[in-house]
Amino acid sequence: MKKKFGAAISVFIILAVLILAQGCMVVTYPDEYTIIKQFGRIESIRETPGLSLKLPFIQTAESIQNEVLLYDLAVSDVMTKDKKSMIADCFVLWEIEDPYKYTQTLSAQKSNAEFRIDTIVYNSLKNVISSLSQEEVISGRDGELTKAIMENIGDTLGQYGIRLLAVETKSLDLPDENKNAVYERMISERNNIAATYQAEGQEEAKEISNNTTAEIIVMQSQANAQAEEIIAKGEAEYMRILSEAYNDPEKADFYLFLRALDAAKATMTGDNKTLIIDETSPIAQIFYSRGQ
């Protein structure tokens, strides 16, 4: 009987030691903070992953996320500066920057943090869009709108230990009843701009064409003048050579002989190849003079 009682006490002691050991150990994972509280007050915050100790029964451990979190805002209506309604669907990337502030102000509750984020981001979104026209909002969706919203929020969420990483718009659209009218107006404006560019291009092309035509006329005129000058020089040289030939009796006779042959050649057409030379012909006279 005593042995059984002693065994039961041993088992009880072992269980108590295990429970006590379990109550002393705290496991911190890489994607979380561990908040150690003592009588409801924050005693310490464990950020390094691994195993650590706490006082059993006196201290409690609570884990909060240490990673980038996503919050999807509800789809909401916003009004532009020109009183046009738009439907915004956004999401937010955020993280816990200061676990102490986060726990003190929001009781380490993610739902409380998301409520604050929703309120602050929506108000900023509404303020930014209300300062822009509908066309500016549509054209600013390449990052300018997000930048303006982030600047408007600033460090407002820092008081809750939260750091806002990004505010992105999944869609920023027009109500169905306004889409067609706005799209038609935008198409008309783009067509007007295109027509202006086309008219300017045609005017510039016409000016280039006129300038080119004028340059061609000037170049042709200069080329013709140069050609006439060359022809005139050639004719003058030709006349000089003829003059020298006529001044020299021997050259003059040879020149006349060649001219006579050319004339005779010109008369020999068809099948008639007979050349009759009488005493009065230039060729006979040349031969006669040579014979003398």
Coordinates of C-alpha atoms in Angstrom, one line a residue:
M1 CA 0.0 0.0 0.0
K2 CA 2.8 2.4 0.9
K3 CA 4.6 1.5 -2.4
K4 CA 1.5 2.4 -4.4
F5 CA 1.1 5.6 -2.6
G6 CA 4.8 6.5 -3.1
A7 CA 4.4 5.7 -6.9
A8 CA 1.4 8.0 -7.1
I9 CA 3.3 10.8 -5.4
S10 CA 6.2 10.3 -7.8
V11 CA 3.9 10.5 -10.9
F12 CA 2.2 13.6 -9.4
I13 CA 5.6 15.2 -8.9
I14 CA 6.7 14.4 -12.4
L15 CA 3.5 15.8 -13.9
A16 CA 3.9 18.9 -11.7
V17 CA 7.5 19.4 -12.9
L18 CA 6.4 19.0 -16.5
I19 CA 3.5 21.4 -16.1
L20 CA 5.9 23.9 -14.4
A21 CA 8.5 23.5 -17.1
Q22 CA 5.9 24.0 -19.8
G23 CA 4.7 27.1 -18.0
C24 CA 8.3 28.4 -17.9
M25 CA 9.1 27.9 -21.6
V26 CA 8.2 30.4 -24.3
V27 CA 8.7 29.6 -28.1
T28 CA 9.1 32.6 -30.4
Y29 CA 8.7 31.8 -34.1
P30 CA 10.4 33.8 -36.9
D31 CA 7.2 35.5 -38.1
E32 CA 6.0 36.7 -34.7
Y33 CA 6.7 38.8 -31.6
T34 CA 6.1 37.3 -28.2
I35 CA 4.7 39.8 -25.6
I36 CA 5.4 38.8 -22.0
K37 CA 2.9 40.3 -19.5
Q38 CA 3.0 40.4 -15.7
F39 CA -0.3 41.2 -14.0
G40 CA -1.6 42.8 -17.2
R41 CA 1.5 45.0 -17.7
I42 CA 4.0 44.5 -20.5
E43 CA 7.2 43.1 -19.0
S44 CA 9.2 42.4 -22.1
I45 CA 8.9 41.7 -25.9
R46 CA 10.8 38.8 -27.4
E47 CA 11.7 39.4 -31.1
T48 CA 14.5 36.8 -31.5
P49 CA 13.2 33.4 -32.7
G50 CA 13.9 30.6 -30.3
L51 CA 13.2 29.3 -26.8
S52 CA 13.1 31.5 -23.8
L53 CA 11.8 31.4 -20.2
K54 CA 9.2 33.3 -18.1
L55 CA 7.8 33.0 -14.6
P56 CA 5.1 30.4 -14.4
F57 CA 1.6 31.5 -13.2
I58 CA 2.8 35.1 -12.8
Q59 CA 3.8 36.0 -16.4
T60 CA 1.8 35.2 -19.5
A61 CA 2.9 35.1 -23.2
E62 CA 1.0 36.4 -26.1
S63 CA 2.0 36.3 -29.8
I64 CA 1.5 38.9 -32.5
Q65 CA 2.5 38.7 -36.1
N66 CA 5.9 39.9 -37.3
E67 CA 5.4 39.9 -41.1
V68 CA 3.8 42.0 -43.9
L69 CA 0.1 41.9 -43.6
L70 CA -2.6 42.6 -46.1
Y71 CA -5.9 44.3 -45.5
D72 CA -8.6 44.6 -48.2
L73 CA -10.7 47.7 -47.8
A74 CA -14.4 47.5 -48.6
V75 CA -15.5 48.9 -52.0
S76 CA -16.6 52.5 -51.5
D77 CA -17.9 55.5 -53.4
V78 CA -15.8 58.6 -53.6
M79 CA -16.4 62.0 -55.1
T80 CA -14.0 64.0 -57.4
K81 CA -13.4 67.7 -57.4
D82 CA -15.8 68.1 -60.3
K83 CA -18.5 66.3 -58.4
K84 CA -18.2 63.0 -60.3
S85 CA -18.8 59.8 -58.5
M86 CA -16.2 57.0 -58.6
I87 CA -16.0 53.5 -57.1
A88 CA -12.7 52.7 -55.4
D89 CA -11.5 49.2 -54.4
C90 CA -8.2 49.3 -52.5
F91 CA -6.0 47.1 -50.4
V92 CA -3.2 48.0 -47.9
L93 CA 0.1 46.4 -47.1
W94 CA 1.2 47.0 -43.5
E95 CA 3.3 45.6 -40.6
I96 CA 3.7 46.0 -36.9
E97 CA 6.7 48.3 -36.4
D98 CA 6.5 48.9 -32.6
P99 CA 5.0 45.9 -30.8
Y100 CA 4.9 47.8 -27.5
K101 CA 2.7 50.7 -28.9
Y102 CA 0.7 48.2 -30.9
T103 CA -0.1 46.2 -27.7
Q104 CA -0.7 49.3 -25.5
T105 CA -3.0 51.2 -27.9
L106 CA -4.8 48.3 -29.8
S107 CA -4.6 45.5 -27.2
A108 CA -2.6 43.6 -29.7
Q109 CA -5.8 42.9 -31.6
K110 CA -5.6 42.6 -35.4
S111 CA -9.2 43.6 -35.8
N112 CA -8.6 46.8 -33.9
A113 CA -5.6 47.6 -36.1
E114 CA -7.6 46.9 -39.3
F115 CA -10.4 49.2 -38.1
R116 CA -7.9 52.1 -37.6
I117 CA -6.3 51.4 -41.0
D118 CA -9.6 51.3 -42.7
T119 CA -10.7 54.6 -41.3
I120 CA -7.4 56.5 -41.9
V121 CA -6.8 55.1 -45.4
Y122 CA -10.4 55.7 -46.5
N123 CA -10.4 59.3 -45.3
S124 CA -7.1 59.9 -47.1
L125 CA -8.4 58.3 -50.3
K126 CA -11.5 60.5 -50.1
N127 CA -9.5 63.7 -49.4
V128 CA -7.0 63.1 -52.3
I129 CA -9.7 62.2 -54.9
S130 CA -11.9 65.1 -53.8
S131 CA -9.0 67.4 -54.7
L132 CA -8.7 66.1 -58.2
S133 CA -10.9 66.1 -61.3
Q134 CA -12.2 62.9 -62.7
E135 CA -9.8 63.1 -65.6
E136 CA -6.8 63.7 -63.3
V137 CA -7.8 60.7 -61.2
I138 CA -8.0 58.4 -64.2
S139 CA -4.7 59.6 -65.7
G140 CA -3.0 59.4 -62.3
R141 CA -3.5 55.7 -61.8
D142 CA 0.1 55.0 -62.9
G143 CA 1.4 55.5 -59.4
E144 CA 0.8 59.2 -58.8
L145 CA -2.5 58.6 -57.0
T146 CA -0.9 56.0 -54.6
K147 CA 1.9 58.4 -53.9
A148 CA -0.5 61.2 -53.0
I149 CA -2.5 59.0 -50.7
M150 CA 0.6 57.8 -48.9
E151 CA 1.8 61.4 -48.5
N152 CA -1.6 62.4 -47.1
I153 CA -1.5 59.6 -44.5
G154 CA 2.0 60.4 -43.5
D155 CA 2.9 58.9 -40.1
T156 CA -0.6 58.9 -38.7
L157 CA -0.5 55.1 -38.0
G158 CA 2.8 55.4 -36.2
Q159 CA 1.0 56.2 -33.0
Y160 CA -0.4 52.7 -33.0
G161 CA 2.9 51.0 -33.7
I162 CA 1.9 50.4 -37.3
R163 CA 3.9 51.1 -40.5
L164 CA 2.0 51.5 -43.7
L165 CA 4.0 50.0 -46.7
A166 CA 1.7 50.6 -49.6
V167 CA -1.8 51.6 -50.6
E168 CA -2.8 50.1 -54.0
T169 CA -6.0 50.5 -56.0
K170 CA -7.3 47.2 -57.5
S171 CA -9.9 49.2 -59.4
L172 CA -11.0 52.8 -59.6
D173 CA -13.9 52.9 -61.9
L174 CA -16.9 54.9 -62.9
P175 CA -20.5 54.0 -62.0
D176 CA -22.0 52.1 -64.9
E177 CA -24.4 54.9 -65.8
N178 CA -21.5 57.4 -66.3
K179 CA -19.0 55.2 -68.1
N180 CA -20.3 55.6 -71.7
A181 CA -20.6 59.4 -71.4
V182 CA -17.1 59.8 -70.0
Y183 CA -15.5 57.5 -72.4
E184 CA -17.2 59.2 -75.4
R185 CA -16.0 62.6 -74.1
M186 CA -12.4 61.3 -73.7
I187 CA -12.5 59.7 -77.1
S188 CA -13.7 63.0 -78.6
E189 CA -10.9 64.9 -76.8
R190 CA -8.2 62.5 -78.0
N191 CA -9.6 62.7 -81.6
N192 CA -9.3 66.5 -81.4
I193 CA -5.8 66.3 -80.2
A194 CA -4.9 63.8 -83.0
A195 CA -6.5 66.1 -85.6
T196 CA -4.4 69.0 -84.3
Y197 CA -1.2 66.9 -84.5
Q198 CA -2.2 65.8 -88.0
A199 CA -2.9 69.3 -89.2
E200 CA 0.4 70.5 -87.8
G201 CA 2.2 67.6 -89.5
Q202 CA 0.6 68.3 -92.8
E203 CA 1.5 72.0 -92.6
E204 CA 5.1 71.2 -91.7
A205 CA 5.2 68.6 -94.6
K206 CA 3.9 71.2 -97.0
E207 CA 6.5 73.7 -95.8
I208 CA 9.3 71.2 -96.2
S209 CA 8.0 70.3 -99.7
N210 CA 7.9 74.0 -100.8
N211 CA 11.4 74.5 -99.5
T212 CA 12.6 71.4 -101.3
T213 CA 11.0 72.5 -104.5
A214 CA 12.6 75.9 -104.3
E215 CA 16.0 74.4 -103.6
I216 CA 15.5 72.1 -106.7
I217 CA 14.6 75.0 -108.9
V218 CA 17.7 77.0 -107.7
M219 CA 19.9 74.0 -108.3
Q220 CA 18.5 73.3 -111.8
S221 CA 18.9 77.0 -112.7
Q222 CA 22.5 76.9 -111.5
A223 CA 23.1 73.7 -113.4
N224 CA 21.6 75.0 -116.6
A225 CA 23.7 78.2 -116.3
Q226 CA 26.8 76.1 -115.7
A227 CA 25.9 73.9 -118.7
E228 CA 25.4 76.9 -121.0
E229 CA 28.7 78.3 -119.9
I230 CA 30.4 75.0 -120.7
I231 CA 28.7 74.8 -124.1
A232 CA 29.6 78.4 -124.9
K233 CA 33.3 77.7 -123.9
G234 CA 33.2 74.6 -126.1
E235 CA 31.8 76.4 -129.1
A236 CA 34.3 79.2 -128.6
E237 CA 37.1 76.5 -128.6
Y238 CA 35.6 74.9 -131.6
M239 CA 35.5 78.2 -133.5
R240 CA 39.1 78.9 -132.4
I241 CA 40.2 75.5 -133.8
L242 CA 38.4 76.1 -137.1
S243 CA 39.9 79.5 -137.3
E244 CA 43.4 78.0 -136.9
A245 CA 42.6 75.4 -139.5
Y246 CA 41.4 78.0 -142.1
N247 CA 44.5 80.2 -141.5
D248 CA 46.8 77.3 -142.3
P249 CA 46.5 76.4 -146.1
E250 CA 47.5 72.8 -145.6
K251 CA 45.1 72.3 -142.7
A252 CA 42.4 74.2 -144.6
D253 CA 42.7 71.9 -147.7
F254 CA 42.6 68.8 -145.5
Y255 CA 39.6 70.1 -143.6
L256 CA 37.8 70.9 -146.9
F257 CA 38.7 67.4 -148.1
L258 CA 37.1 65.8 -145.0
R259 CA 34.0 68.0 -145.3
A260 CA 33.7 66.9 -148.9
L261 CA 34.0 63.3 -148.0
D262 CA 31.3 63.7 -145.3
A263 CA 29.1 65.4 -147.9
A264 CA 29.7 62.6 -150.4
K265 CA 29.0 60.0 -147.7
A266 CA 25.7 61.6 -146.9
T267 CA 24.6 61.4 -150.6
M268 CA 25.3 57.7 -150.8
T269 CA 22.0 56.2 -149.6
G270 CA 20.3 53.0 -150.5
D271 CA 21.9 50.5 -152.8
N272 CA 23.5 53.2 -154.9
K273 CA 27.2 53.2 -153.9
T274 CA 28.6 54.9 -157.0
L275 CA 30.4 58.3 -156.6
I276 CA 30.9 60.4 -159.7
I277 CA 33.5 63.1 -159.3
D278 CA 33.6 65.9 -162.0
E279 CA 36.1 68.6 -162.3
T280 CA 34.1 71.1 -160.4
S281 CA 33.6 69.0 -157.3
P282 CA 35.6 70.0 -154.1
I283 CA 37.2 66.6 -154.0
A284 CA 38.4 66.8 -157.6
Q285 CA 39.7 70.3 -157.0
I286 CA 41.6 69.2 -153.9
F287 CA 43.2 66.3 -155.8
Y288 CA 43.9 68.6 -158.7
S289 CA 45.5 71.1 -156.5
R290 CA 47.6 68.4 -154.8
G291 CA 48.7 67.2 -158.2
Q292 CA 49.8 70.7 -159.2

